[in-house]
Coordinates of C-alpha atoms in Angstrom, one line a residue:
Chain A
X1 CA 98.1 141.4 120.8
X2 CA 96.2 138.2 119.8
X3 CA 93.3 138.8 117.7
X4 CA 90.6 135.7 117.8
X5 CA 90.5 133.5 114.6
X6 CA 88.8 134.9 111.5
X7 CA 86.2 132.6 110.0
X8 CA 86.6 132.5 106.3
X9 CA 83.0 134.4 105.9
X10 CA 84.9 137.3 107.2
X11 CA 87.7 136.9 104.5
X12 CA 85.5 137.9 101.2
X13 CA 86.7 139.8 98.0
X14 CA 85.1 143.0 97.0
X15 CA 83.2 140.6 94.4
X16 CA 82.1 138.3 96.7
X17 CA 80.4 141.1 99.0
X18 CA 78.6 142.6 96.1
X19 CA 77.6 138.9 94.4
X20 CA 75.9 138.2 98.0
X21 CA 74.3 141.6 98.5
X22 CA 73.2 142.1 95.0
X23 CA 71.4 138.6 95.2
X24 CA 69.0 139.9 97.8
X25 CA 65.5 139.9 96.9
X26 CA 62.6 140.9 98.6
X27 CA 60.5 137.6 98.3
X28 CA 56.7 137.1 98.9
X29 CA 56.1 133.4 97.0
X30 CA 57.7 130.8 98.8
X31 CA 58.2 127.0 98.6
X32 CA 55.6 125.0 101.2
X33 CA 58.3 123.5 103.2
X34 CA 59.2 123.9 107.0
X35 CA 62.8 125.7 108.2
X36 CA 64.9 122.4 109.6
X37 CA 65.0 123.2 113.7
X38 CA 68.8 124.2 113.0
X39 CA 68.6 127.0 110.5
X40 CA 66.2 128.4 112.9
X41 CA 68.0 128.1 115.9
X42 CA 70.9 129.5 113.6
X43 CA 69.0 133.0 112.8
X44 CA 67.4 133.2 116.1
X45 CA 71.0 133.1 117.4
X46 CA 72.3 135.8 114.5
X47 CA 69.6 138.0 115.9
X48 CA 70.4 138.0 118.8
X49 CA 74.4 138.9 118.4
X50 CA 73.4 142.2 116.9
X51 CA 74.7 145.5 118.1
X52 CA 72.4 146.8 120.9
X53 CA 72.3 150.3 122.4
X54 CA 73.5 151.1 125.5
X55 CA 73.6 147.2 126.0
X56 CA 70.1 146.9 126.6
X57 CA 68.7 144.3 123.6
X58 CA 65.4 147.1 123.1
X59 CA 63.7 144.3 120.9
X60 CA 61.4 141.4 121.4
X61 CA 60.4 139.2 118.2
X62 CA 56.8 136.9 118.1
X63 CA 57.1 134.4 116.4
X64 CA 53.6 133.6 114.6
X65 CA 52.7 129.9 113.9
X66 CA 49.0 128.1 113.5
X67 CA 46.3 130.5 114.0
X68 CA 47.8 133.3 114.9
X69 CA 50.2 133.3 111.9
X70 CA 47.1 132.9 109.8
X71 CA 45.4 135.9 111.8
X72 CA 48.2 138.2 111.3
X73 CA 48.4 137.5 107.7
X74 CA 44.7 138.8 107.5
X75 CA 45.0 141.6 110.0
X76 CA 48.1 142.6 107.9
X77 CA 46.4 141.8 104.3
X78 CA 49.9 140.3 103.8
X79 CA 49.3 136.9 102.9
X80 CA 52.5 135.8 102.6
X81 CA 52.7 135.7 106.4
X82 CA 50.6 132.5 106.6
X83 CA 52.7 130.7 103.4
X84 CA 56.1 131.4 104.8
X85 CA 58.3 129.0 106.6
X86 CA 59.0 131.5 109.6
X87 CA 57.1 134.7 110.2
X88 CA 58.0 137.2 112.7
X89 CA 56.3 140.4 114.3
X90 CA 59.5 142.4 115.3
X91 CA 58.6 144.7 118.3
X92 CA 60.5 147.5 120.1
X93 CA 60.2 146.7 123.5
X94 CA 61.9 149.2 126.2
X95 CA 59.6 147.4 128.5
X96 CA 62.2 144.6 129.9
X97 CA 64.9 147.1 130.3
X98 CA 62.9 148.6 132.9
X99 CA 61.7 145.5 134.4
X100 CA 65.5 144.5 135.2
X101 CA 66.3 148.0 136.9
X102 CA 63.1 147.5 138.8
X103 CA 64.0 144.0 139.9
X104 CA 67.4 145.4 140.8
X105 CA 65.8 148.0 143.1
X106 CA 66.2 151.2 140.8
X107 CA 63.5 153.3 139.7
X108 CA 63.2 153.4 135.6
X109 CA 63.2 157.5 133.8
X110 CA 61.0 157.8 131.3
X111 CA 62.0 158.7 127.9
X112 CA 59.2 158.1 125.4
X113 CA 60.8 159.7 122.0
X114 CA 64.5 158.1 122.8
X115 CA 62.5 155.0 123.2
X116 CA 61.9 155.2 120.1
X117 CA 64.3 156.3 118.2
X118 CA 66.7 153.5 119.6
X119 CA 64.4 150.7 120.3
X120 CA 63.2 150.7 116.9
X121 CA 67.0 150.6 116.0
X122 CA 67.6 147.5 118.2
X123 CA 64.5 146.1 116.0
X124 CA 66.2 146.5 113.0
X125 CA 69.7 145.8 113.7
X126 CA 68.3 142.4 115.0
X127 CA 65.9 141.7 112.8
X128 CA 68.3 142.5 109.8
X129 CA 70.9 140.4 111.1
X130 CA 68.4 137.7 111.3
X131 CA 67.3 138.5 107.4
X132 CA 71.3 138.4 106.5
X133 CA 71.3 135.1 108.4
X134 CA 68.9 133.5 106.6
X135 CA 70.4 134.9 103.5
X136 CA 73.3 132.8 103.9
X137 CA 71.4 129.8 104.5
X138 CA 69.8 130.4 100.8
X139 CA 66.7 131.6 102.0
X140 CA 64.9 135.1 101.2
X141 CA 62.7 137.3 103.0
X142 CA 60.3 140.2 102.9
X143 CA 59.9 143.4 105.8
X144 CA 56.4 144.0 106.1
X145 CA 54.9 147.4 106.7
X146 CA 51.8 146.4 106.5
X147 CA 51.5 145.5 110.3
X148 CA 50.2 149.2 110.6
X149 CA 47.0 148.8 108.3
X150 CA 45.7 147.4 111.3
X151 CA 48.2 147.9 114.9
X152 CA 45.9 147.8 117.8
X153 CA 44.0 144.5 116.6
X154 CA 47.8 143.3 116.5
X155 CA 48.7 144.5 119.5
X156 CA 45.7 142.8 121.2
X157 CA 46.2 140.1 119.7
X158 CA 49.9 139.2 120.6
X159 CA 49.4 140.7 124.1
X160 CA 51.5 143.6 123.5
X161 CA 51.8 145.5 126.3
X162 CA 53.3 148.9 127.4
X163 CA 56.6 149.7 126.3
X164 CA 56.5 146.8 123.1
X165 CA 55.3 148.3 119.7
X166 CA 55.3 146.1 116.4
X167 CA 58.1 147.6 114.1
X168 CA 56.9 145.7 110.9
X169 CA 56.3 141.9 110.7
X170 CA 59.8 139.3 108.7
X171 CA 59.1 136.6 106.4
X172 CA 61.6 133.8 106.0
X173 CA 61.2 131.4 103.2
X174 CA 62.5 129.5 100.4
X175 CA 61.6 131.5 96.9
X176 CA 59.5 130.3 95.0
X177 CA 59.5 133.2 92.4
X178 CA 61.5 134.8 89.9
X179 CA 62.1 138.7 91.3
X180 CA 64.1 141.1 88.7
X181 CA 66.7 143.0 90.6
X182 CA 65.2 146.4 91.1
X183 CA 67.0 149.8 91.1
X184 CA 68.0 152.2 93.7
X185 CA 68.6 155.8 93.8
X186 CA 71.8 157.3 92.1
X187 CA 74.3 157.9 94.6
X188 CA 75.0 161.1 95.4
X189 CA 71.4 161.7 96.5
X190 CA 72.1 159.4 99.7
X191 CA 75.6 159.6 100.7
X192 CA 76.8 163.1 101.3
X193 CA 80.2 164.1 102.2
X194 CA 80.7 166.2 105.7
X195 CA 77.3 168.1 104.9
X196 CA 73.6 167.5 103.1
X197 CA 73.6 168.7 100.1
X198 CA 69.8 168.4 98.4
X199 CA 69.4 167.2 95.1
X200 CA 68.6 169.6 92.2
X201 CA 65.1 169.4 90.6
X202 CA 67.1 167.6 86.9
X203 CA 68.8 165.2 89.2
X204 CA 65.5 164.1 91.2
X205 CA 64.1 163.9 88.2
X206 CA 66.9 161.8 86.3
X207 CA 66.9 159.5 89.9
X208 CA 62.9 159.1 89.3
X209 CA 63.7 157.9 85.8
X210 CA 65.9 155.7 87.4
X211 CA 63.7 154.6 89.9
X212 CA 60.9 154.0 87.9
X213 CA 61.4 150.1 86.6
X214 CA 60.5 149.7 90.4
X215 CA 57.0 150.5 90.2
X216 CA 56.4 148.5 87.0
X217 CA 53.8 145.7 86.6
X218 CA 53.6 143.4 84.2
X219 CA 52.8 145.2 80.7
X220 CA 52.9 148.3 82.4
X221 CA 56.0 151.1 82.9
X222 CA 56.6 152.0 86.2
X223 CA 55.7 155.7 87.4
X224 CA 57.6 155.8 90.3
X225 CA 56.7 159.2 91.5
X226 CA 53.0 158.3 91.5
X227 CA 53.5 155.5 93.3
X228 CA 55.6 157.6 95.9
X229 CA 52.4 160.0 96.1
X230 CA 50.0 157.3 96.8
X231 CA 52.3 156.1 99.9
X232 CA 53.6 160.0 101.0
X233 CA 51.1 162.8 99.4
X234 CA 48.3 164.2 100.5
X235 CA 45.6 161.8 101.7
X236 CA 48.3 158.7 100.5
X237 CA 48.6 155.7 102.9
X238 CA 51.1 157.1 105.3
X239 CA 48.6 159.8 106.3
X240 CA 46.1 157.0 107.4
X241 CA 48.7 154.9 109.2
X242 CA 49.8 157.9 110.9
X243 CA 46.1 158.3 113.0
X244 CA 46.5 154.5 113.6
X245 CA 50.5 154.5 114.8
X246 CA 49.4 157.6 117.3
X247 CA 46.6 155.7 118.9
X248 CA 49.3 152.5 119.0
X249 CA 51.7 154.6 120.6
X250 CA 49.9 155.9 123.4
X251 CA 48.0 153.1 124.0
X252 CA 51.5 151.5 124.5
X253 CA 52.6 154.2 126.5
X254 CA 55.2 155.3 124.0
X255 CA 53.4 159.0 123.1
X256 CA 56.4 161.9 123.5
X257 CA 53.9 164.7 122.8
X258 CA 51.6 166.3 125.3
Chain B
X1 CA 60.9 128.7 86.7
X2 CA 64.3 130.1 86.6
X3 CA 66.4 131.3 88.9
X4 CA 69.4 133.1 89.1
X5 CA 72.6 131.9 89.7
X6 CA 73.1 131.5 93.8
X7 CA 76.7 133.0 95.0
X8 CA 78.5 130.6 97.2
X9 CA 78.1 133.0 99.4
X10 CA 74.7 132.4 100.0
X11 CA 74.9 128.4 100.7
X12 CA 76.7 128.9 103.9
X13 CA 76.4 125.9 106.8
X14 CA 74.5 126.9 109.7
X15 CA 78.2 126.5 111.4
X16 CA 79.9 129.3 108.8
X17 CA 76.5 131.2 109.5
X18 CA 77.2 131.2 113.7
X19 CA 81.0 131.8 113.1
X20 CA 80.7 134.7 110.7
X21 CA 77.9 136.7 113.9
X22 CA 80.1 135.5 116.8
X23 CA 83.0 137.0 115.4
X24 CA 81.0 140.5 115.4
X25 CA 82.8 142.8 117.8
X26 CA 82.2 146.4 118.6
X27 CA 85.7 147.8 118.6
X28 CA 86.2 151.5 119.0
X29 CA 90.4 151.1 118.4
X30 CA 91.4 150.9 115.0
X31 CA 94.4 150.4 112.6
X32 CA 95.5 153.3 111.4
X33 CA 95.0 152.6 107.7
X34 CA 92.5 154.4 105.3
X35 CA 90.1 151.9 103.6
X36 CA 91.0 150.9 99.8
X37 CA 88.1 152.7 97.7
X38 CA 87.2 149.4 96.2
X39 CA 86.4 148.4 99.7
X40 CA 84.6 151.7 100.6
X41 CA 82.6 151.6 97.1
X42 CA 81.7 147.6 98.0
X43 CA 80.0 148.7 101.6
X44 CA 78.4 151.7 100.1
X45 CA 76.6 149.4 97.4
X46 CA 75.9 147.3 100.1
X47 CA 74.1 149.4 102.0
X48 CA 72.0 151.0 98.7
X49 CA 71.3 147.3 98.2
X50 CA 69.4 147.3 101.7
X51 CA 65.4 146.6 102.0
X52 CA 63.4 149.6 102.1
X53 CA 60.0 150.8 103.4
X54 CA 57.4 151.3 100.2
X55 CA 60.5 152.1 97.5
X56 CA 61.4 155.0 99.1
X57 CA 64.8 154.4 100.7
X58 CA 64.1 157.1 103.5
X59 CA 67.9 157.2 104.9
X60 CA 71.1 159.8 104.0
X61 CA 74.3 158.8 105.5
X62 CA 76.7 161.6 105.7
X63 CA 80.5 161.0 105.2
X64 CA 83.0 162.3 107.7
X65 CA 86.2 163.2 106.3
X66 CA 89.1 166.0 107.8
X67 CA 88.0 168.5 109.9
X68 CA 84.5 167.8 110.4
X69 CA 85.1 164.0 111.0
X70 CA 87.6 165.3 114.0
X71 CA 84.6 167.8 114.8
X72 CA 82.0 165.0 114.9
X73 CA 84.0 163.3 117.0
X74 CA 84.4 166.2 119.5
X75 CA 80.6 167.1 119.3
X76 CA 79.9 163.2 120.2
X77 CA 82.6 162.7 122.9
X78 CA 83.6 159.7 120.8
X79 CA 87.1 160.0 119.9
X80 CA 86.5 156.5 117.7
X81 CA 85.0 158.7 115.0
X82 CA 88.2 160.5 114.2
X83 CA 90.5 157.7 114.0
X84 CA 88.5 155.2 112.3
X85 CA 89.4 154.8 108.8
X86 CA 85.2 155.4 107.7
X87 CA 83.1 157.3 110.2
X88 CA 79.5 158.2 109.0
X89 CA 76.6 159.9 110.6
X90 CA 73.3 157.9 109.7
X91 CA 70.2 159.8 109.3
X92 CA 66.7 159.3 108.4
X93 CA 65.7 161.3 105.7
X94 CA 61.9 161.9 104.9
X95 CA 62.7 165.0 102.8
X96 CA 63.8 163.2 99.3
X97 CA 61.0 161.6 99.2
X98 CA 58.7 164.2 99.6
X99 CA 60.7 166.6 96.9
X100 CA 60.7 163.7 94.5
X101 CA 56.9 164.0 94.8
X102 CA 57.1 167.5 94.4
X103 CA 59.1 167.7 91.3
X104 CA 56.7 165.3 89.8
X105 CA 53.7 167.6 90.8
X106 CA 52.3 166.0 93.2
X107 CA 51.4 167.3 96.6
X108 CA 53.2 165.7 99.7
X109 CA 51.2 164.8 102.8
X110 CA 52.3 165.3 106.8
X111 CA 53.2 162.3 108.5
X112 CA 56.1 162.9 111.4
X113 CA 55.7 159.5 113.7
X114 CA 55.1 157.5 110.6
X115 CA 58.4 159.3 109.1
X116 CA 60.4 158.5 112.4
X117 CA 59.4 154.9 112.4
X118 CA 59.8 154.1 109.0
X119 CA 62.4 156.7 108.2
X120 CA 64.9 155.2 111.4
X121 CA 64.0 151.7 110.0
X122 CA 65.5 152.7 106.7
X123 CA 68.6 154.2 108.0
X124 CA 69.4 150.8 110.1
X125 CA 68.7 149.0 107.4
X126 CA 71.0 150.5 105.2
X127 CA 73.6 151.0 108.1
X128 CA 73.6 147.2 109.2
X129 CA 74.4 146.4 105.5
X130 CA 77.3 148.4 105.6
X131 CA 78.7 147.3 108.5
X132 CA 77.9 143.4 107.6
X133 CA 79.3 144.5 103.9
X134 CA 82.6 145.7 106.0
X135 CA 82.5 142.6 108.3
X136 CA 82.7 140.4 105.5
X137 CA 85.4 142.1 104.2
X138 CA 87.6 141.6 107.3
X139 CA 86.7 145.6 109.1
X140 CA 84.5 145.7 112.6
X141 CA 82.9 148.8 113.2
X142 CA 80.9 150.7 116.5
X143 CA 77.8 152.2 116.1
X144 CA 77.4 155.2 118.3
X145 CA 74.3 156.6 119.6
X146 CA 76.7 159.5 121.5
X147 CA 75.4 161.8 118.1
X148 CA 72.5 162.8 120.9
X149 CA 75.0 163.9 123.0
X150 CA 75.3 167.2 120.8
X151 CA 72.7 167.0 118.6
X152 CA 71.4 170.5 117.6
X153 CA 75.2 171.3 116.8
X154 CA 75.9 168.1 114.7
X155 CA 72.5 168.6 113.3
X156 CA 74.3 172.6 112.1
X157 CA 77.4 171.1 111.2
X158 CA 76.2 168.7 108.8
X159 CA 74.0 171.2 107.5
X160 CA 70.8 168.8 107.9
X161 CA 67.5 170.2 106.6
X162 CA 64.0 169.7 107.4
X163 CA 63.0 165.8 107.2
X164 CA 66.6 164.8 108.2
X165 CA 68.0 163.3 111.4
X166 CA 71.0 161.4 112.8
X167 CA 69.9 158.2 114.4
X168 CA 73.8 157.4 115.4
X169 CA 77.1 157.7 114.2
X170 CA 78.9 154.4 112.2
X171 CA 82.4 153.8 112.5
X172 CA 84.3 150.8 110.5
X173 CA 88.1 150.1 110.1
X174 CA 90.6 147.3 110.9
X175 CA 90.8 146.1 114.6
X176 CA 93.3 147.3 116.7
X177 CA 92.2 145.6 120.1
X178 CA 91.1 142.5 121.5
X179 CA 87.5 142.7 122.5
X180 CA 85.7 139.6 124.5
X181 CA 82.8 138.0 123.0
X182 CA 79.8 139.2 124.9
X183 CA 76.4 138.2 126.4
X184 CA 73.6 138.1 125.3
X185 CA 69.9 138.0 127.0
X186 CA 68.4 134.7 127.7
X187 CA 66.5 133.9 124.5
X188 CA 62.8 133.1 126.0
X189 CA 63.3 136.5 127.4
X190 CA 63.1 138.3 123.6
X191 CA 61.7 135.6 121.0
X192 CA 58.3 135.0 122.2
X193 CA 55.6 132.7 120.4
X194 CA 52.1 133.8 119.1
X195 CA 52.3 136.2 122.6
X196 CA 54.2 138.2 124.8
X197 CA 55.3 136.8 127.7
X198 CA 56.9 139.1 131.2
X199 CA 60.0 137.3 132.6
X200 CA 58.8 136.9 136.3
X201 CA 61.3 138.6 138.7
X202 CA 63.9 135.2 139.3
X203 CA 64.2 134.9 135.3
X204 CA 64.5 138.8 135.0
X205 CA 67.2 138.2 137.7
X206 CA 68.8 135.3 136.5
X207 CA 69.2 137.1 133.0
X208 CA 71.1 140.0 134.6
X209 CA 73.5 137.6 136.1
X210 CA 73.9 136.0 132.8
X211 CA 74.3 139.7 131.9
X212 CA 76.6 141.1 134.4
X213 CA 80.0 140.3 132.4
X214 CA 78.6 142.8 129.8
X215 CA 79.4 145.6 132.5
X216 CA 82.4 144.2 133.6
X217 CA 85.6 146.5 133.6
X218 CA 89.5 145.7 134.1
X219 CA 89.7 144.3 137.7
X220 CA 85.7 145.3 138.5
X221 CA 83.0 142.8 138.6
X222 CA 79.9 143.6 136.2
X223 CA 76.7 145.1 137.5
X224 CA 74.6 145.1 134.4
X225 CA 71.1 146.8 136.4
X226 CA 73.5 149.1 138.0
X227 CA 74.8 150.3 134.1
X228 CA 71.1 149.8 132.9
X229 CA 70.4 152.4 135.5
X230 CA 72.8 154.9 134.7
X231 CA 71.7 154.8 131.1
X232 CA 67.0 154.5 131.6
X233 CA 66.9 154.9 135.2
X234 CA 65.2 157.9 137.0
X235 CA 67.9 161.3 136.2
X236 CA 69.5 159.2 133.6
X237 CA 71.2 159.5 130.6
X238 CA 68.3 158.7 128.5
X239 CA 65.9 161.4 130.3
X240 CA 68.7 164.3 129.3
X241 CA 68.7 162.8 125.6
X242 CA 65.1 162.7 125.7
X243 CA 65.0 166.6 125.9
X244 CA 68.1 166.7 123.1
X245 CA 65.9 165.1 121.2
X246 CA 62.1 166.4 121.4
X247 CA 64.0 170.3 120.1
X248 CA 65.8 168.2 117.8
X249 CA 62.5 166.8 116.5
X250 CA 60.7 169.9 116.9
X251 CA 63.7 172.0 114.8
X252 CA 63.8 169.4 112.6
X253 CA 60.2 169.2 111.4
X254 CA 59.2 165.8 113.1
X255 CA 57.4 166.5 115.9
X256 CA 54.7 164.5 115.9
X257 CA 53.2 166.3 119.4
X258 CA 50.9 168.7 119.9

């Protein structure tokens, strides 16, 4: 059995793995220079060679530049979006898939929810291997949720249309700031073994003392279930996006309920 | 401004960058060899070290081991998950973060699309780590969307509350097969600029030719609409999923319908 050659990048230590993961930093002050045409055409092309389901590629990025980029850093109120070298809106789109049956003569199904669920994995897998790309090229990055404070204006303005939904917008830059390395959750809160086994109340409160550096500011101690409760609680921010990702979804024609 | 030290491998050429994602493969036969725990604790912290939506880290993966990984594997009709030497299931989880916030004394809010997007972002996140962690390392892996196949029962099997849900399975071990390198979609077709742009009908067709290898098997031309068809055309695979998964959603406590 021949097995194709294995690039060095694919022959790491343990070490290695963990130096280049634990270097990742989620970066929102970047240096004012351009990407050179090749490292772009290198992520573009790492994007693309990500696992897909079912073979179908259920993603389209928009790339923003001049205006636009400067409009969806308002819309967004992200405004590293206009400073970054390369900005991105990364969309599900199940719209193409069903273009190419249609142009083949077959008649598409219609499957809003499993839409979904695995276009917005075919966003992610794509968009993170175009993250990782960059990575290696010595450039960082930042996901950006903040697409949602204002969808349909975004929609509009990219021409969205049915089927394509904005995941969360990619910045690509060179850092330009110093970011401490921030904590995750122990663990055995994440990865189960063979069944889900819930944390206790001591050990989610021993993983929110953990946590807490992360919601630090300067001359301040981080509180991190408080800043949890301002995103997820009662009247917190993912309430309000909630009203706002409905309307997105079945404006775009991606609305499972009735 | 200081910065901290740079791994080498993070100053990668644009050539080591392409070599390392054309080498991905999805490969579903594998070496029977268990993974060193070094190796297993490197892709683990890899996938921990994955961005996350607002802090919160909204995934659980679920570890497959013995009879449940054989199980799994059953339930899925993806025999790959028993022989691989790691198989996980890869859920979204929008339950930790909402007990965190109880424990603290806060009151959670309600938010079941915005948990689906953000929580299934999470979990890819995390998962693509891993498997670029373990592709580093010398492993390739299969992500498997057949988990829908058998939800509800995998969903019981694993014991998965309220808030929880697979997105797909994950396996990763050492190659036992030689897999060709596949295509890819034209790239105008998914990286637009400032707007989305429709592929008129000879580009949508001239992409399914580029295609059609994709759906090639032994001694049998590709079709790639044809297999497209199969999967989101009318009576497909993805219309029986899409009723798998609205009970699933429903049971599960993410229903964001009526």
């Amino acid at each position: 059995m021949s097995q194709p050659t294995v690039p060095p990048t694919r022959q790491q230590t343990p070490e290695q793995v963990r130096a280049f993961f634990d270097a990742h930093r989620t970066v929102r002050q970047y240096q004012n220079a351009p990407m050179p045409t090749e490292h772009l055409d290198t992520i573009l092309h790492a994007a693309q060679r990500a696992p897909t389901d079912a073979t179908a590629q259920l993603y389209s990025f928009v790339r923003l530049t001049g205006e636009t980029k400067a409009l969806v850093a308002e819309l967004s109120t992200n405004a590293h979006i206009a400073s970054a070298a390369e900005s991105f809106v990364i969309c599900m789109d199940t719209r193409r898939v069903r273009q190419v049956i249609e142009v083949a003569g077959y008649a598409p199904g219609l499957s809003p929810a499993i839409d979904i669920h695995f276009g917005i994995g075919d966003a992610v897998l794509a968009g993170q291997n175009m993250l990782i790309a960059a990575e290696m090229l010595g450039y960082q990055g930042c996901w950006i949720g903040g697409v949602m404070n204002n969808l349909s204006a975004i929609v509009e303005l990219l021409h969205l249309p049915e089927g394509v939904l904005p995941f969360a917008a990619l910045t690509i830059g060179l850092s330009a700031e110093d970011t401490p390395y921030r904590p995750r959750l122990p663990r055995p809160l994440v990865i189960h073994e063979n069944g889900y086994q819930d944390g206790s109340p001591a050990e989610l409160r021993a993983a929110t003392t953990q946590m807490n550096p992360i919601a630090a500011r300067p001359g301040k101690d981080g509180d991190w279930a408080r800043l949890l409760s301002i995103y997820f609680g009662i009247g917190g921010s993912m309430e309000q996006r909630e009203t706002v990702l409905r309307e997105a979804l079945k404006q775009q024609g991606l609305w499972a309920g009735e």
